[in-house]
């Protein structure tokens, strides 16, 4: 296809997507939509953390003499709810909980969903008893929540930081220091007692500082294999064959317990420490592939997730080259997954991608469609794969408009010579929808959860 035809094609597809979008959102004006998608959490309709920081900064810098506390909470064993009832049920729980928060938090409070089942509030109290009273009132209301026809029993883990007179918020970013303090307090909760509330104390800050000075801890954790890699297979929808797998890290920390990525990756990303973890995962994956090759087994391509921090790191390409050469791994057996959001946040994304392409590495755009669609970037650089975010599989996914959007994406990918995989498939209904729109590759709990290496090898590659 010539370049003019290509541009026309991309323009047509963009036009198609825009028309569908206009149909769906015909009553909303464009500006408010953009604003909403930038600041409002899609599931709960609470503010996201960016908006929370802006508003909290305004509130705290205007009302300097008003007492305030910052509250960090999460739902106990929320992962268990998801594993038992599925992701969309989990979303409904989050939505219901957020509504009850909004209705019942004390007047002048601010609230946001931080990530997954983590919420953050600012409430206008500075006495422990008052804070406990307010939060317990809320938890009583939330003890039983009815979702669809099921009654779910909920309990919360809470950390609180009470603002002191001398706390100085010079810049909105300073707020993260206090949010971290509330989060650290919450992370002190180790027992299963329900609705525990822990207030920040200075000794936690000392631990935090040593955690901040994390190199040594991390080095230890890496040396003692506290990070473990699980593998989630990917399948061909037509013949159910395994076509690859995604490596997903977990931190089995002696001090902090068993942690899923969302609990520690955002923290490690703040300090670039994620880079070492990502290289560790890449190394483990290459080691696995080399072992399989040496035993005469036929490995499948494995993807690793790469954090945004790599794009600013000067020796990134050298390091990946050196790991792949050390194990002598053919490039088609490793794929790098980079989330869509990163490409919009960083100026050098296109440059980075061009270098990856020149070096012959396979790259997939992860979470495609999760809210930051990078259609323009598709015009400038090549990706091997588009990894569709699970938001396309919402409850309304069999609705005609979603089908049109999905079909357009598959067509576009075909013309651009990219494969598409849909992640987060949880049910046969979702599988049927995907089949009907021409999707070939899938990944999700419906087929397999992420599993430990030995289980993955024995089930999907060959006997150990
Ligand atoms: P992701 O790349 O979008 O990975 C998919 C996540 O969805 C995984 O969560 C996986 O367990 C989960 N998942 C898979 N199928 C389903 C499903 O059917 N339903 C639901 N509800 N969830 C499903 P996990 O393992 O907790 O990882 C979360 C995120 O952490 C990943 O999201 C990825 O962005 C990041 N991550 C994981 N490992 C690494 C790593 O080694 N390095 C970096 N930088 N990030 C990582
Ligand atoms: Ca991924
Ligand atoms: Ca993803």
GROMACS .gro file of N, CA, C and O in nm, residues 193-286:
model
  376
  193UNK      N    1  -0.795  -0.845   6.170
  193UNK     CA    2  -0.904  -0.777   6.242
  193UNK      C    3  -0.975  -0.682   6.147
  193UNK      O    4  -0.910  -0.608   6.072
  194UNK      N    5  -1.109  -0.682   6.154
  194UNK     CA    6  -1.178  -0.602   6.053
  194UNK      C    7  -1.176  -0.453   6.084
  194UNK      O    8  -1.169  -0.412   6.199
  195UNK      N    9  -1.182  -0.375   5.978
  195UNK     CA   10  -1.188  -0.228   5.986
  195UNK      C   11  -1.082  -0.165   6.077
  195UNK      O   12  -1.113  -0.080   6.160
  196UNK      N   13  -0.959  -0.209   6.061
  196UNK     CA   14  -0.853  -0.149   6.144
  196UNK      C   15  -0.815  -0.011   6.093
  196UNK      O   16  -0.807   0.012   5.971
  197UNK      N   17  -0.789   0.079   6.187
  197UNK     CA   18  -0.746   0.214   6.151
  197UNK      C   19  -0.613   0.240   6.221
  197UNK      O   20  -0.605   0.228   6.343
  198UNK      N   21  -0.509   0.270   6.146
  198UNK     CA   22  -0.379   0.294   6.209
  198UNK      C   23  -0.335   0.438   6.179
  198UNK      O   24  -0.340   0.482   6.064
  199UNK      N   25  -0.294   0.507   6.285
  199UNK     CA   26  -0.251   0.646   6.270
  199UNK      C   27  -0.100   0.651   6.252
  199UNK      O   28  -0.027   0.570   6.312
  200UNK      N   29  -0.056   0.746   6.174
  200UNK     CA   30   0.087   0.757   6.144
  200UNK      C   31   0.168   0.789   6.270
  200UNK      O   32   0.128   0.871   6.352
  201UNK      N   33   0.282   0.720   6.284
  201UNK     CA   34   0.375   0.754   6.393
  201UNK      C   35   0.515   0.768   6.333
  201UNK      O   36   0.544   0.708   6.229
  202UNK      N   37   0.600   0.842   6.406
  202UNK     CA   38   0.729   0.875   6.346
  202UNK      C   39   0.815   0.753   6.310
  202UNK      O   40   0.889   0.757   6.213
  203UNK      N   41   0.802   0.646   6.390
  203UNK     CA   42   0.889   0.531   6.361
  203UNK      C   43   0.862   0.477   6.219
  203UNK      O   44   0.949   0.424   6.154
  204UNK      N   45   0.736   0.498   6.173
  204UNK     CA   46   0.703   0.451   6.037
  204UNK      C   47   0.780   0.533   5.935
  204UNK      O   48   0.821   0.484   5.831
  205UNK      N   49   0.798   0.660   5.968
  205UNK     CA   50   0.870   0.747   5.877
  205UNK      C   51   1.015   0.702   5.863
  205UNK      O   52   1.071   0.702   5.754
  206UNK      N   53   1.071   0.660   5.977
  206UNK     CA   54   1.210   0.612   5.971
  206UNK      C   55   1.218   0.489   5.880
  206UNK      O   56   1.308   0.476   5.797
  207UNK      N   57   1.119   0.400   5.898
  207UNK     CA   58   1.118   0.282   5.811
  207UNK      C   59   1.100   0.324   5.666
  207UNK      O   60   1.161   0.268   5.575
  208UNK      N   61   1.017   0.425   5.649
  208UNK     CA   62   0.990   0.475   5.513
  208UNK      C   63   1.118   0.528   5.451
  208UNK      O   64   1.152   0.500   5.337
  209UNK      N   65   1.194   0.604   5.536
  209UNK     CA   66   1.319   0.659   5.482
  209UNK      C   67   1.414   0.548   5.442
  209UNK      O   68   1.479   0.554   5.339
  210UNK      N   69   1.418   0.444   5.526
  210UNK     CA   70   1.511   0.338   5.489
  210UNK      C   71   1.457   0.265   5.366
  210UNK      O   72   1.530   0.210   5.287
  211UNK      N   73   1.325   0.267   5.353
  211UNK     CA   74   1.263   0.207   5.235
  211UNK      C   75   1.295   0.293   5.112
  211UNK      O   76   1.319   0.244   5.003
  212UNK      N   77   1.293   0.426   5.138
  212UNK     CA   78   1.325   0.519   5.028
  212UNK      C   79   1.468   0.495   4.984
  212UNK      O   80   1.501   0.501   4.867
  213UNK      N   81   1.550   0.470   5.083
  213UNK     CA   82   1.689   0.441   5.052
  213UNK      C   83   1.695   0.293   5.015
  213UNK      O   84   1.769   0.215   5.072
  214UNK      N   85   1.620   0.260   4.916
  214UNK     CA   86   1.578   0.121   4.899
  214UNK      C   87   1.684   0.030   4.832
  214UNK      O   88   1.676  -0.090   4.843
  215UNK      N   89   1.786   0.093   4.772
  215UNK     CA   90   1.882   0.014   4.694
  215UNK      C   91   1.923  -0.116   4.764
  215UNK      O   92   1.918  -0.223   4.707
  216UNK      N   93   1.960  -0.099   4.894
  216UNK     CA   94   2.013  -0.214   4.964
  216UNK      C   95   1.906  -0.322   4.980
  216UNK      O   96   1.928  -0.439   4.951
  217UNK      N   97   1.785  -0.276   5.024
  217UNK     CA   98   1.673  -0.369   5.042
  217UNK      C   99   1.641  -0.441   4.913
  217UNK      O  100   1.618  -0.561   4.910
  218UNK      N  101   1.640  -0.359   4.807
  218UNK     CA  102   1.599  -0.413   4.679
  218UNK      C  103   1.702  -0.512   4.628
  218UNK      O  104   1.669  -0.620   4.581
  219UNK      N  105   1.828  -0.473   4.647
  219UNK     CA  106   1.937  -0.560   4.604
  219UNK      C  107   1.922  -0.696   4.671
  219UNK      O  108   1.934  -0.801   4.609
  220UNK      N  109   1.890  -0.688   4.802
  220UNK     CA  110   1.870  -0.809   4.878
  220UNK      C  111   1.754  -0.891   4.826
  220UNK      O  112   1.764  -1.012   4.808
  221UNK      N  113   1.644  -0.820   4.802
  221UNK     CA  114   1.523  -0.887   4.754
  221UNK      C  115   1.550  -0.954   4.620
  221UNK      O  116   1.502  -1.063   4.593
  222UNK      N  117   1.630  -0.886   4.536
  222UNK     CA  118   1.661  -0.943   4.405
  222UNK      C  119   1.754  -1.064   4.419
  222UNK      O  120   1.735  -1.166   4.355
  223UNK      N  121   1.851  -1.049   4.512
  223UNK     CA  122   1.949  -1.158   4.532
  223UNK      C  123   1.882  -1.281   4.591
  223UNK      O  124   1.915  -1.393   4.558
  224UNK      N  125   1.788  -1.256   4.683
  224UNK     CA  126   1.728  -1.371   4.752
  224UNK      C  127   1.602  -1.420   4.681
  224UNK      O  128   1.520  -1.489   4.739
  225UNK      N  129   1.589  -1.377   4.558
  225UNK     CA  130   1.476  -1.423   4.475
  225UNK      C  131   1.340  -1.396   4.536
  225UNK      O  132   1.250  -1.480   4.529
  226UNK      N  133   1.326  -1.282   4.601
  226UNK     CA  134   1.194  -1.249   4.654
  226UNK      C  135   1.096  -1.214   4.542
  226UNK      O  136   0.976  -1.222   4.559
  227UNK      N  137   1.152  -1.171   4.429
  227UNK     CA  138   1.063  -1.144   4.315
  227UNK      C  139   1.043  -1.275   4.239
  227UNK      O  140   1.141  -1.343   4.207
  228UNK      N  141   0.919  -1.307   4.215
  228UNK     CA  142   0.893  -1.430   4.139
  228UNK      C  143   0.811  -1.395   4.016
  228UNK      O  144   0.730  -1.303   4.018
  229UNK      N  145   0.837  -1.471   3.910
  229UNK     CA  146   0.769  -1.441   3.785
  229UNK      C  147   0.662  -1.548   3.761
  229UNK      O  148   0.689  -1.667   3.767
  230UNK      N  149   0.540  -1.500   3.740
  230UNK     CA  150   0.433  -1.591   3.699
  230UNK      C  151   0.406  -1.571   3.550
  230UNK      O  152   0.443  -1.467   3.494
  231UNK      N  153   0.341  -1.670   3.490
  231UNK     CA  154   0.320  -1.664   3.346
  231UNK      C  155   0.171  -1.683   3.316
  231UNK      O  156   0.109  -1.775   3.369
  232UNK      N  157   0.119  -1.593   3.234
  232UNK     CA  158  -0.021  -1.610   3.191
  232UNK      C  159  -0.021  -1.639   3.041
  232UNK      O  160   0.023  -1.556   2.961
  233UNK      N  161  -0.071  -1.758   3.003
  233UNK     CA  162  -0.066  -1.794   2.861
  233UNK      C  163  -0.160  -1.711   2.775
  233UNK      O  164  -0.259  -1.656   2.826
  234UNK      N  165  -0.126  -1.704   2.648
  234UNK     CA  166  -0.211  -1.637   2.548
  234UNK      C  167  -0.254  -1.745   2.448
  234UNK      O  168  -0.174  -1.833   2.416
  235UNK      N  169  -0.374  -1.733   2.396
  235UNK     CA  170  -0.427  -1.842   2.312
  235UNK      C  171  -0.474  -1.793   2.176
  235UNK      O  172  -0.516  -1.677   2.162
  236UNK      N  173  -0.471  -1.888   2.081
  236UNK     CA  174  -0.532  -1.866   1.950
  236UNK      C  175  -0.679  -1.907   1.963
  236UNK      O  176  -0.709  -2.020   2.002
  237UNK      N  177  -0.769  -1.816   1.932
  237UNK     CA  178  -0.912  -1.844   1.952
  237UNK      C  179  -0.963  -1.954   1.861
  237UNK      O  180  -1.057  -2.025   1.897
  238UNK      N  181  -0.903  -1.966   1.744
  238UNK     CA  182  -0.957  -2.061   1.648
  238UNK      C  183  -0.929  -2.206   1.686
  238UNK      O  184  -1.014  -2.291   1.675
  239UNK      N  185  -0.804  -2.232   1.733
  239UNK     CA  186  -0.773  -2.372   1.761
  239UNK      C  187  -0.735  -2.396   1.907
  239UNK      O  188  -0.690  -2.505   1.942
  240UNK      N  189  -0.750  -2.293   1.992
  240UNK     CA  190  -0.721  -2.302   2.136
  240UNK      C  191  -0.574  -2.332   2.168
  240UNK      O  192  -0.541  -2.371   2.279
  241UNK      N  193  -0.485  -2.317   2.069
  241UNK     CA  194  -0.344  -2.342   2.097
  241UNK      C  195  -0.279  -2.226   2.171
  241UNK      O  196  -0.317  -2.110   2.149
  242UNK      N  197  -0.179  -2.260   2.254
  242UNK     CA  198  -0.106  -2.154   2.323
  242UNK      C  199  -0.013  -2.086   2.223
  242UNK      O  200   0.062  -2.155   2.154
  243UNK      N  201  -0.016  -1.954   2.218
  243UNK     CA  202   0.070  -1.888   2.119
  243UNK      C  203   0.177  -1.802   2.187
  243UNK      O  204   0.263  -1.746   2.122
  244UNK      N  205   0.169  -1.790   2.318
  244UNK     CA  206   0.267  -1.709   2.388
  244UNK      C  207   0.227  -1.699   2.533
  244UNK      O  208   0.132  -1.765   2.578
  245UNK      N  209   0.299  -1.614   2.608
  245UNK     CA  210   0.264  -1.594   2.748
  245UNK      C  211   0.315  -1.458   2.793
  245UNK      O  212   0.404  -1.401   2.728
  246UNK      N  213   0.256  -1.408   2.900
  246UNK     CA  214   0.303  -1.280   2.956
  246UNK      C  215   0.366  -1.308   3.093
  246UNK      O  216   0.307  -1.379   3.175
  247UNK      N  217   0.483  -1.251   3.114
  247UNK     CA  218   0.550  -1.265   3.245
  247UNK      C  219   0.498  -1.155   3.337
  247UNK      O  220   0.501  -1.038   3.300
  248UNK      N  221   0.450  -1.195   3.455
  248UNK     CA  222   0.395  -1.097   3.549
  248UNK      C  223   0.464  -1.117   3.684
  248UNK      O  224   0.464  -1.228   3.738
  249UNK      N  225   0.520  -1.011   3.735
  249UNK     CA  226   0.603  -1.025   3.855
  249UNK      C  227   0.518  -1.019   3.983
  249UNK      O  228   0.414  -0.953   3.986
  250UNK      N  229   0.560  -1.089   4.087
  250UNK     CA  230   0.504  -1.077   4.221
  250UNK      C  231   0.620  -1.061   4.318
  250UNK      O  232   0.728  -1.114   4.291
  251UNK      N  233   0.598  -0.992   4.429
  251UNK     CA  234   0.706  -0.973   4.528
  251UNK      C  235   0.668  -1.049   4.654
  251UNK      O  236   0.578  -1.006   4.728
  252UNK      N  237   0.741  -1.158   4.677
  252UNK     CA  238   0.714  -1.236   4.797
  252UNK      C  239   0.808  -1.184   4.905
  252UNK      O  240   0.910  -1.244   4.936
  253UNK      N  241   0.773  -1.069   4.962
  253UNK     CA  242   0.865  -0.998   5.051
  253UNK      C  243   0.858  -1.051   5.194
  253UNK      O  244   0.750  -1.070   5.248
  254UNK      N  245   0.978  -1.072   5.251
  254UNK     CA  246   0.982  -1.121   5.390
  254UNK      C  247   0.918  -1.019   5.482
  254UNK      O  248   0.853  -1.052   5.579
  255UNK      N  249   0.940  -0.891   5.452
  255UNK     CA  250   0.892  -0.788   5.544
  255UNK      C  251   0.748  -0.745   5.516
  255UNK      O  252   0.670  -0.721   5.607
  256UNK      N  253   0.714  -0.738   5.388
  256UNK     CA  254   0.583  -0.681   5.355
  256UNK      C  255   0.477  -0.784   5.318
  256UNK      O  256   0.360  -0.751   5.301
  257UNK      N  257   0.519  -0.910   5.305
  257UNK     CA  258   0.422  -1.013   5.267
  257UNK      C  259   0.418  -1.033   5.116
  257UNK      O  260   0.505  -0.983   5.044
  258UNK      N  261   0.317  -1.104   5.070
  258UNK     CA  262   0.306  -1.136   4.927
  258UNK      C  263   0.238  -1.020   4.856
  258UNK      O  264   0.123  -0.989   4.883
  259UNK      N  265   0.310  -0.956   4.764
  259UNK     CA  266   0.255  -0.835   4.701
  259UNK      C  267   0.232  -0.855   4.552
  259UNK      O  268   0.315  -0.912   4.481
  260UNK      N  269   0.117  -0.804   4.505
  260UNK     CA  270   0.088  -0.803   4.361
  260UNK      C  271   0.144  -0.673   4.302
  260UNK      O  272   0.163  -0.574   4.375
  261UNK      N  273   0.169  -0.671   4.171
  261UNK     CA  274   0.237  -0.555   4.112
  261UNK      C  275   0.176  -0.419   4.146
  261UNK      O  276   0.250  -0.325   4.172
  262UNK      N  277   0.043  -0.413   4.150
  262UNK     CA  278  -0.015  -0.280   4.175
  262UNK      C  279   0.018  -0.227   4.314
  262UNK      O  280   0.006  -0.108   4.339
  263UNK      N  281   0.062  -0.316   4.405
  263UNK     CA  282   0.096  -0.270   4.540
  263UNK      C  283   0.237  -0.213   4.548
  263UNK      O  284   0.269  -0.139   4.639
  264UNK      N  285   0.326  -0.253   4.456
  264UNK     CA  286   0.463  -0.203   4.473
  264UNK      C  287   0.520  -0.135   4.349
  264UNK      O  288   0.611  -0.052   4.360
  265UNK      N  289   0.464  -0.162   4.230
  265UNK     CA  290   0.524  -0.102   4.111
  265UNK      C  291   0.513   0.051   4.110
  265UNK      O  292   0.612   0.120   4.085
  266UNK      N  293   0.397   0.108   4.144
  266UNK     CA  294   0.390   0.254   4.145
  266UNK      C  295   0.496   0.314   4.239
  266UNK      O  296   0.556   0.417   4.209
  267UNK      N  297   0.522   0.246   4.349
  267UNK     CA  298   0.620   0.292   4.446
  267UNK      C  299   0.763   0.284   4.389
  267UNK      O  300   0.841   0.377   4.398
  268UNK      N  301   0.794   0.171   4.325
  268UNK     CA  302   0.928   0.154   4.267
  268UNK      C  303   0.949   0.247   4.146
  268UNK      O  304   1.062   0.285   4.117
  269UNK      N  305   0.840   0.281   4.080
  269UNK     CA  306   0.853   0.368   3.962
  269UNK      C  307   0.894   0.509   4.002
  269UNK      O  308   0.960   0.580   3.926
  270UNK      N  309   0.855   0.549   4.123
  270UNK     CA  310   0.889   0.685   4.167
  270UNK      C  311   1.039   0.704   4.176
  270UNK      O  312   1.090   0.813   4.163
  271UNK      N  313   1.110   0.596   4.206
  271UNK     CA  314   1.253   0.611   4.231
  271UNK      C  315   1.340   0.542   4.126
  271UNK      O  316   1.458   0.523   4.149
  272UNK      N  317   1.280   0.503   4.013
  272UNK     CA  318   1.355   0.432   3.908
  272UNK      C  319   1.397   0.291   3.948
  272UNK      O  320   1.462   0.221   3.869
  273UNK      N  321   1.364   0.248   4.071
  273UNK     CA  322   1.404   0.113   4.110
  273UNK      C  323   1.334   0.006   4.029
  273UNK      O  324   1.378  -0.108   4.022
  274UNK      N  325   1.226   0.043   3.966
  274UNK     CA  326   1.153  -0.052   3.882
  274UNK      C  327   1.242  -0.105   3.770
  274UNK      O  328   1.227  -0.218   3.723
  275UNK      N  329   1.339  -0.022   3.729
  275UNK     CA  330   1.427  -0.062   3.619
  275UNK      C  331   1.496  -0.195   3.652
  275UNK      O  332   1.499  -0.287   3.570
  276UNK      N  333   1.548  -0.203   3.776
  276UNK     CA  334   1.619  -0.326   3.814
  276UNK      C  335   1.524  -0.444   3.817
  276UNK      O  336   1.560  -0.556   3.781
  277UNK      N  337   1.402  -0.420   3.861
  277UNK     CA  338   1.304  -0.529   3.869
  277UNK      C  339   1.269  -0.577   3.727
  277UNK      O  340   1.264  -0.697   3.700
  278UNK      N  341   1.248  -0.483   3.638
  278UNK     CA  342   1.216  -0.522   3.499
  278UNK      C  343   1.330  -0.602   3.436
  278UNK      O  344   1.306  -0.700   3.365
  279UNK      N  345   1.453  -0.559   3.463
  279UNK     CA  346   1.566  -0.635   3.406
  279UNK      C  347   1.577  -0.773   3.470
  279UNK      O  348   1.613  -0.871   3.406
  280UNK      N  349   1.544  -0.778   3.598
  280UNK     CA  350   1.544  -0.908   3.667
  280UNK      C  351   1.444  -1.002   3.599
  280UNK      O  352   1.474  -1.118   3.570
  281UNK      N  353   1.323  -0.948   3.571
  281UNK     CA  354   1.219  -1.030   3.508
  281UNK      C  355   1.265  -1.074   3.369
  281UNK      O  356   1.254  -1.192   3.332
  282UNK      N  357   1.323  -0.979   3.293
  282UNK     CA  358   1.370  -1.014   3.159
  282UNK      C  359   1.475  -1.125   3.167
  282UNK      O  360   1.475  -1.221   3.090
  283UNK      N  361   1.565  -1.113   3.265
  283UNK     CA  362   1.669  -1.212   3.284
  283UNK      C  363   1.609  -1.350   3.315
  283UNK      O  364   1.650  -1.451   3.258
  284UNK      N  365   1.509  -1.351   3.405
  284UNK     CA  366   1.446  -1.479   3.442
  284UNK      C  367   1.378  -1.543   3.320
  284UNK      O  368   1.384  -1.664   3.302
  285UNK      N  369   1.313  -1.457   3.240
  285UNK     CA  370   1.242  -1.508   3.123
  285UNK      C  371   1.342  -1.566   3.023
  285UNK      O  372   1.323  -1.676   2.969
  286UNK      N  373   1.453  -1.493   3.002
  286UNK     CA  374   1.555  -1.544   2.907
  286UNK      C  375   1.616  -1.674   2.959
  286UNK      O  376   1.642  -1.767   2.881
   0.00000   0.00000   0.00000
